[in-house]
Short mmCIF file of C-alpha atoms in Angstrom, two decimals:
data_model
loop_
_atom_site.label_atom_id
_atom_site.label_comp_id
_atom_site.label_asym_id
_atom_site.label_seq_id
_atom_site.Cartn_x
_atom_site.Cartn_y
_atom_site.Cartn_z
CA UNK A 784 128.93 96.96 100.57
CA UNK A 785 131.06 95.39 103.28
CA UNK A 786 133.06 98.60 103.79
CA UNK A 787 129.85 100.51 104.47
CA UNK A 788 128.77 97.80 106.93
CA UNK A 789 132.11 97.98 108.79
CA UNK A 790 131.80 101.75 109.12
CA UNK A 791 128.25 101.36 110.41
CA UNK A 792 129.42 98.76 112.93
CA UNK A 793 132.08 101.14 114.29
CA UNK A 794 129.58 104.00 114.49
CA UNK A 795 127.12 101.80 116.37
CA UNK A 796 129.77 100.86 118.95
CA UNK A 797 130.93 104.45 119.19
CA UNK A 798 127.42 105.67 119.99
CA UNK A 799 126.87 103.06 122.75
CA UNK A 800 128.88 101.65 125.60
CA UNK A 801 128.53 98.03 124.50
CA UNK A 802 126.42 95.89 122.15
CA UNK A 803 125.87 92.16 121.96
CA UNK A 804 126.45 90.17 118.81
CA UNK A 805 122.73 89.64 118.35
CA UNK A 806 122.03 93.38 118.70
CA UNK A 807 124.65 94.21 116.10
CA UNK A 808 123.39 91.48 113.80
CA UNK A 809 119.86 92.87 114.02
CA UNK A 810 121.00 96.46 113.34
CA UNK A 811 123.24 95.44 110.44
CA UNK A 812 120.75 92.87 109.07
CA UNK A 813 123.37 90.10 108.97
CA UNK A 814 124.09 86.94 110.97
CA UNK A 815 126.03 86.89 114.24
CA UNK A 816 128.71 84.88 112.43
CA UNK A 817 129.13 87.76 109.97
CA UNK A 818 129.37 90.21 112.88
CA UNK A 819 132.17 88.13 114.40
CA UNK A 820 134.05 88.11 111.09
CA UNK A 821 133.59 91.87 110.70
CA UNK A 822 134.90 92.52 114.23
CA UNK A 823 137.96 90.39 113.47
CA UNK A 824 138.56 92.38 110.27
CA UNK A 825 138.32 95.65 112.19
CA UNK A 826 140.76 94.43 114.82
CA UNK A 827 143.25 93.41 112.14
CA UNK A 828 142.88 96.88 110.61
CA UNK A 829 143.79 98.53 113.91
CA UNK A 830 140.36 99.45 115.23
CA UNK A 831 140.37 98.55 118.95
CA UNK A 832 137.21 96.45 119.16
CA UNK A 833 137.11 94.28 122.28
CA UNK A 834 134.83 91.29 122.87
CA UNK A 835 133.62 90.65 126.43
CA UNK A 836 132.84 86.98 126.99
CA UNK A 837 130.08 85.54 129.11
CA UNK A 838 126.33 85.98 129.52
CA UNK A 839 126.53 89.79 129.88
CA UNK A 840 129.30 90.16 127.33
CA UNK A 841 129.33 92.01 124.06
CA UNK A 842 131.46 94.17 121.81
CA UNK A 843 132.85 97.59 122.70
CA UNK A 844 135.50 100.05 121.62
CA UNK A 845 138.56 100.31 123.86
CA UNK A 846 140.25 103.43 125.17
CA UNK A 847 137.70 106.01 124.06
CA UNK A 848 138.40 105.30 120.39
CA UNK A 849 136.47 107.63 118.05
CA UNK A 850 136.32 107.38 114.29
CA UNK A 851 136.57 110.47 112.15
CA UNK A 852 134.18 109.03 109.59
CA UNK A 853 131.30 111.14 110.90
CA UNK A 854 131.03 113.74 108.15
CA UNK A 855 127.61 113.78 106.52
CA UNK A 856 127.41 113.21 102.79
CA UNK A 857 124.98 115.18 100.63
CA UNK A 858 122.42 112.37 100.37
CA UNK A 859 122.61 111.67 104.11
CA UNK A 860 122.20 115.35 104.98
CA UNK A 861 119.20 115.69 102.66
CA UNK A 862 117.66 112.50 104.02
CA UNK A 863 118.14 113.66 107.62
CA UNK A 864 115.59 116.43 107.12
CA UNK A 865 113.03 113.75 106.18
CA UNK A 866 113.88 111.35 108.96
CA UNK A 867 110.67 112.14 110.84
CA UNK A 868 108.68 110.45 108.07
CA UNK A 869 110.06 106.90 107.92
CA UNK A 870 107.44 105.63 105.50
CA UNK A 871 108.28 108.41 103.06
CA UNK A 872 111.98 107.61 103.31
CA UNK A 873 111.36 103.97 102.50
CA UNK A 874 109.16 104.79 99.52
CA UNK A 875 111.71 107.09 97.84
CA UNK A 876 114.69 104.83 98.66
CA UNK A 877 116.42 106.94 101.33
CA UNK A 878 115.93 104.77 104.41
CA UNK A 879 119.57 103.57 104.45
CA UNK A 880 120.93 107.09 103.94
CA UNK A 881 118.81 108.43 106.80
CA UNK A 882 119.92 105.58 109.06
CA UNK A 883 123.58 106.34 108.32
CA UNK A 884 123.03 110.05 108.96
CA UNK A 885 121.42 109.39 112.34
CA UNK A 886 124.28 107.09 113.32
CA UNK A 887 126.86 109.71 112.39
CA UNK A 888 125.11 112.35 114.41
CA UNK A 889 124.79 109.99 117.38
CA UNK A 890 128.50 109.22 117.16
CA UNK A 891 129.34 112.92 117.19
CA UNK A 892 127.27 113.66 120.31
CA UNK A 893 128.71 113.84 123.80
CA UNK A 894 128.07 110.63 125.79
CA UNK A 895 125.48 112.28 128.02
CA UNK A 896 123.46 113.32 124.95
CA UNK A 897 123.46 110.03 123.07
CA UNK A 898 120.06 109.02 124.36
CA UNK A 899 118.49 112.15 122.84
CA UNK A 900 117.59 110.55 119.46
CA UNK A 901 115.94 107.56 121.16
CA UNK A 902 114.08 109.82 123.58
CA UNK A 903 112.73 111.93 120.74
CA UNK A 904 111.74 108.89 118.67
CA UNK A 905 109.78 107.44 121.58
CA UNK A 906 107.87 110.68 122.13
CA UNK A 907 107.06 111.95 118.63
CA UNK A 908 106.10 110.07 115.50
CA UNK A 909 104.58 111.28 112.25
CA UNK A 910 102.32 108.84 110.40
CA UNK A 911 101.79 110.65 107.10
CA UNK A 912 99.35 108.39 105.18
CA UNK A 913 95.66 108.72 105.92
CA UNK A 914 93.48 105.92 107.23
CA UNK A 915 92.38 103.24 104.76
CA UNK A 916 95.01 104.32 102.23
CA UNK A 917 96.74 101.65 100.14
CA UNK A 918 100.01 100.66 101.79
CA UNK A 919 101.97 100.12 98.56
CA UNK A 920 103.83 103.18 97.18
CA UNK A 921 103.55 104.00 93.46
CA UNK A 922 105.79 101.71 91.45
CA UNK A 923 107.53 104.56 89.61
CA UNK A 924 108.13 106.71 92.70
CA UNK A 925 111.81 105.72 93.26
CA UNK A 926 112.74 106.57 89.66
CA UNK A 927 110.95 109.91 89.87
CA UNK A 928 112.62 110.63 93.23
CA UNK A 929 116.04 109.96 91.68
CA UNK A 930 115.27 112.44 88.91
CA UNK A 931 114.18 115.03 91.49
CA UNK A 932 117.39 114.65 93.51
CA UNK A 933 119.64 114.86 90.44
CA UNK A 934 117.69 117.60 88.59
CA UNK A 935 117.36 115.31 85.57
CA UNK A 936 114.75 115.81 82.90
CA UNK A 937 112.33 112.96 82.40
CA UNK A 938 109.86 111.80 79.80
CA UNK A 939 106.69 110.39 81.26
CA UNK A 940 103.38 108.93 80.22
CA UNK A 941 100.53 110.20 82.37
CA UNK A 942 96.99 108.88 82.70
CA UNK A 943 94.33 111.59 82.32
CA UNK A 944 90.75 110.37 82.56
CA UNK A 945 90.47 107.71 79.83
CA UNK A 946 93.54 108.72 77.82
CA UNK A 947 97.32 108.79 78.26
CA UNK A 948 99.50 111.75 77.37
CA UNK A 949 103.28 112.03 77.07
CA UNK A 950 105.11 114.88 78.75
CA UNK A 951 108.70 116.11 78.97
CA UNK A 952 109.09 117.33 82.53
CA UNK A 953 111.58 119.11 84.76
CA UNK A 954 110.84 117.42 88.12
CA UNK A 955 111.22 120.06 90.83
CA UNK A 956 109.87 118.37 93.95
CA UNK A 957 107.74 115.68 95.57
CA UNK A 958 104.94 116.28 98.06
CA UNK A 959 103.30 113.64 100.27
CA UNK A 960 99.74 114.73 101.05
CA UNK A 961 97.45 112.46 103.09
CA UNK A 962 99.26 109.36 101.86
CA UNK A 963 99.28 110.42 98.18
CA UNK A 964 102.48 111.43 96.37
CA UNK A 965 102.44 114.43 94.02
CA UNK A 966 105.14 115.71 91.66
CA UNK A 967 105.64 119.43 91.14
CA UNK A 968 107.20 119.79 87.69
CA UNK A 969 107.73 122.31 84.95
CA UNK A 970 106.20 121.39 81.59
CA UNK A 971 107.41 123.94 79.07
CA UNK A 972 107.02 127.34 80.72
CA UNK A 973 104.35 126.27 83.23
CA UNK A 974 104.60 124.62 86.64
CA UNK A 975 102.06 121.87 87.22
CA UNK A 976 101.18 119.18 89.76
CA UNK A 977 100.90 115.47 88.85
CA UNK A 978 99.73 112.53 90.93
CA UNK A 979 102.60 110.05 90.96
CA UNK A 980 100.30 107.01 90.92
CA UNK A 981 98.94 108.14 87.54
CA UNK A 982 102.29 107.87 85.77
CA UNK A 983 102.34 104.73 83.65
CA UNK A 984 105.92 105.03 82.34
CA UNK A 985 108.93 107.16 83.18
CA UNK A 986 112.28 107.52 81.41
CA UNK A 987 114.93 109.54 83.24
CA UNK A 988 117.32 111.23 80.84
CA UNK A 989 120.97 112.16 81.25
CA UNK A 990 120.33 115.87 80.69
CA UNK A 991 120.11 118.07 83.77
CA UNK A 992 117.86 121.10 83.92
CA UNK A 993 118.65 124.43 85.56
CA UNK A 994 116.31 125.04 88.50
CA UNK A 995 114.58 128.40 88.71
CA UNK A 996 116.20 130.21 91.62
CA UNK A 997 112.92 131.73 92.80
CA UNK A 998 111.05 128.40 92.98
CA UNK A 999 109.96 127.58 96.54
CA UNK A 1000 108.30 124.18 96.86
CA UNK A 1001 106.32 124.82 100.12
CA UNK A 1002 105.04 128.18 98.82
CA UNK A 1003 104.18 126.68 95.43
CA UNK A 1004 102.32 123.75 97.00
CA UNK A 1005 100.36 125.96 99.40
CA UNK A 1006 99.20 128.18 96.54
CA UNK A 1007 98.25 125.24 94.30
CA UNK A 1008 96.49 123.41 97.13
CA UNK A 1009 94.40 126.51 97.88
CA UNK A 1010 93.65 126.94 94.17
CA UNK A 1011 92.63 123.29 93.90
CA UNK A 1012 90.32 123.56 96.90
CA UNK A 1013 88.64 126.64 95.45
CA UNK A 1014 88.19 124.90 92.10
CA UNK A 1015 86.21 122.13 93.80
CA UNK A 1016 83.70 124.52 95.35
CA UNK A 1017 81.48 124.88 92.28
CA UNK A 1018 78.13 125.39 94.03
CA UNK A 1019 76.84 128.06 96.42
CA UNK A 1020 74.50 127.50 99.34
CA UNK A 1021 72.87 130.00 101.68
CA UNK A 1022 72.48 128.86 105.29
CA UNK A 1023 71.07 130.25 108.51
CA UNK A 1024 73.24 129.04 111.39
CA UNK A 1025 72.77 129.05 115.14
CA UNK A 1026 75.89 129.95 117.19
CA UNK A 1027 76.49 126.21 117.66
CA UNK A 1028 76.05 125.62 113.93
CA UNK A 1029 78.60 128.33 113.14
CA UNK A 1030 81.04 126.77 115.59
CA UNK A 1031 80.65 123.30 114.11
CA UNK A 1032 80.60 124.29 110.43
CA UNK A 1033 84.41 123.99 109.92
CA UNK A 1034 84.25 120.43 111.29
CA UNK A 1035 81.78 119.16 108.67
CA UNK A 1036 82.86 121.01 105.52
CA UNK A 1037 85.94 122.63 103.99
CA UNK A 1038 87.61 124.70 106.71
CA UNK A 1039 88.67 127.54 104.44
CA UNK A 1040 85.22 127.82 102.86
CA UNK A 1041 83.61 127.72 106.30
CA UNK A 1042 85.90 130.45 107.62
CA UNK A 1043 85.28 132.69 104.61
CA UNK A 1044 81.52 132.13 104.94
CA UNK A 1045 81.32 133.04 108.62
CA UNK A 1046 83.72 135.99 108.32
CA UNK A 1047 81.62 137.55 105.55
CA UNK A 1048 78.31 137.02 107.34
CA UNK A 1049 76.17 139.96 108.42
CA UNK A 1050 75.15 140.70 112.02
CA UNK A 1051 73.16 137.99 113.87
CA UNK A 1052 69.37 138.20 114.09
CA UNK A 1053 67.41 138.51 117.34
CA UNK A 1054 67.91 134.78 117.99
CA UNK A 1055 71.69 134.94 117.48
CA UNK A 1056 71.61 133.25 114.07
CA UNK A 1057 73.77 134.37 111.15
CA UNK A 1058 73.13 133.97 107.42
CA UNK A 1059 76.14 132.78 105.39
CA UNK A 1060 76.95 131.92 101.80
CA UNK A 1061 78.96 128.70 101.70
CA UNK A 1062 80.84 127.27 98.72
CA UNK A 1063 80.43 123.50 98.33
CA UNK A 1064 81.68 120.85 95.93
CA UNK A 1065 78.18 119.79 94.90
CA UNK A 1066 74.65 119.77 96.29
CA UNK A 1067 75.00 116.05 96.98
CA UNK A 1068 78.15 116.65 99.02
CA UNK A 1069 76.50 119.61 100.75
CA UNK A 1070 73.56 117.45 101.78
CA UNK A 1071 75.83 114.78 103.29
CA UNK A 1072 77.99 117.33 105.11
CA UNK A 1073 75.31 119.71 106.41
CA UNK A 1074 73.07 116.87 107.57
CA UNK A 1075 75.55 116.45 110.43
CA UNK A 1076 74.56 119.89 111.78
CA UNK A 1077 70.94 118.84 112.29
CA UNK A 1078 68.73 121.68 113.59
CA UNK A 1079 71.75 123.99 114.00
CA UNK A 1080 71.62 124.84 110.26
CA UNK A 1081 68.72 125.83 108.00
CA UNK A 1082 69.23 125.70 104.25
CA UNK A 1083 67.70 128.76 102.56
CA UNK A 1084 69.07 128.32 99.04
CA UNK A 1085 69.13 126.66 96.56
CA UNK A 1086 65.54 125.51 96.66
CA UNK A 1087 66.21 121.86 95.59
CA UNK A 1088 68.60 121.42 98.53
CA UNK A 1089 66.15 123.07 100.93
CA UNK A 1090 63.39 120.73 99.74
CA UNK A 1091 65.64 117.73 100.30
CA UNK A 1092 66.36 118.79 103.88
CA UNK A 1093 62.66 119.47 104.49
CA UNK A 1094 61.86 115.95 103.28
CA UNK A 1095 64.55 114.47 105.53
CA UNK A 1096 63.23 116.44 108.51
CA UNK A 1097 59.68 115.21 107.83
CA UNK A 1098 60.86 111.60 107.69
CA UNK A 1099 62.78 112.05 110.92
CA UNK A 1100 59.70 113.51 112.58
CA UNK A 1101 57.71 110.44 111.54
CA UNK A 1102 60.33 108.21 113.13
CA UNK A 1103 60.72 110.12 116.37
CA UNK A 1104 57.31 111.74 116.80
CA UNK A 1105 54.51 110.20 118.88
CA UNK A 1106 53.13 108.36 115.87
CA UNK A 1107 56.56 106.87 115.15
CA UNK A 1108 57.08 105.40 118.60
CA UNK A 1109 56.20 101.68 118.58
#
């Protein structure tokens, strides 16, 4: 533990001209007294760390000293590709590895380029979770992430509706979608997707599985996500849309379904309106979504949904017509 901290201290000083004791203490998450002891240990080991006294003093490396301990390890290199998603790194236990990787890269840069990481971090940030999502990651996520990294088979209990099932899984990859973690895993001969927060118990075995060479996680996820979206669209509605309604349709309902509906529509009528067939999750969901289009959309089918919109329009007319004005 201390050896890793000493290496990190040297890399910090190598990537900057000078740092105060308090700055180093904050970066290393130790006290300033511990920093002073570590600097003394480095000096005794032959690392030329110099302490400037006074109000503007600090620690620095003398004579252009550069450590050769800048080679990335496997975990650090893998974590580096995720470093744009700090919350994800913390949740799967790779925050320290990513921090070490960034330090090593900063130490390897030419002096005039060492502000590049800070400049990028101040200009771009990815906040993966959606609004109003629970802040706590799934309790079993770190164990599952370890199994994914090491290609180790696991036995898991998974909550499905009101029952729990036990599965032996080959964990291929993790996906963070709108603040929810999913596991792509092979169960027997089939690849499936599991919500990590529905695992109730996980045992990671010692046995490693052989990954299928043709498995591509982004391609797999894209196909399954599209399949899942299509499976939700169980109902069909027929709408007559004004040009404005057609433009706004992707903003109130599923974008893919909206695109497919408008692309398959026939030619517009003499008022510029098109008739589309739109897949929706349910008539209740369709009512809530399409209500946002107001007079830019007319429901033609199914009849129960059309009647509901007609009733809503009549009630609105009572509120906003001459008789409804107080």
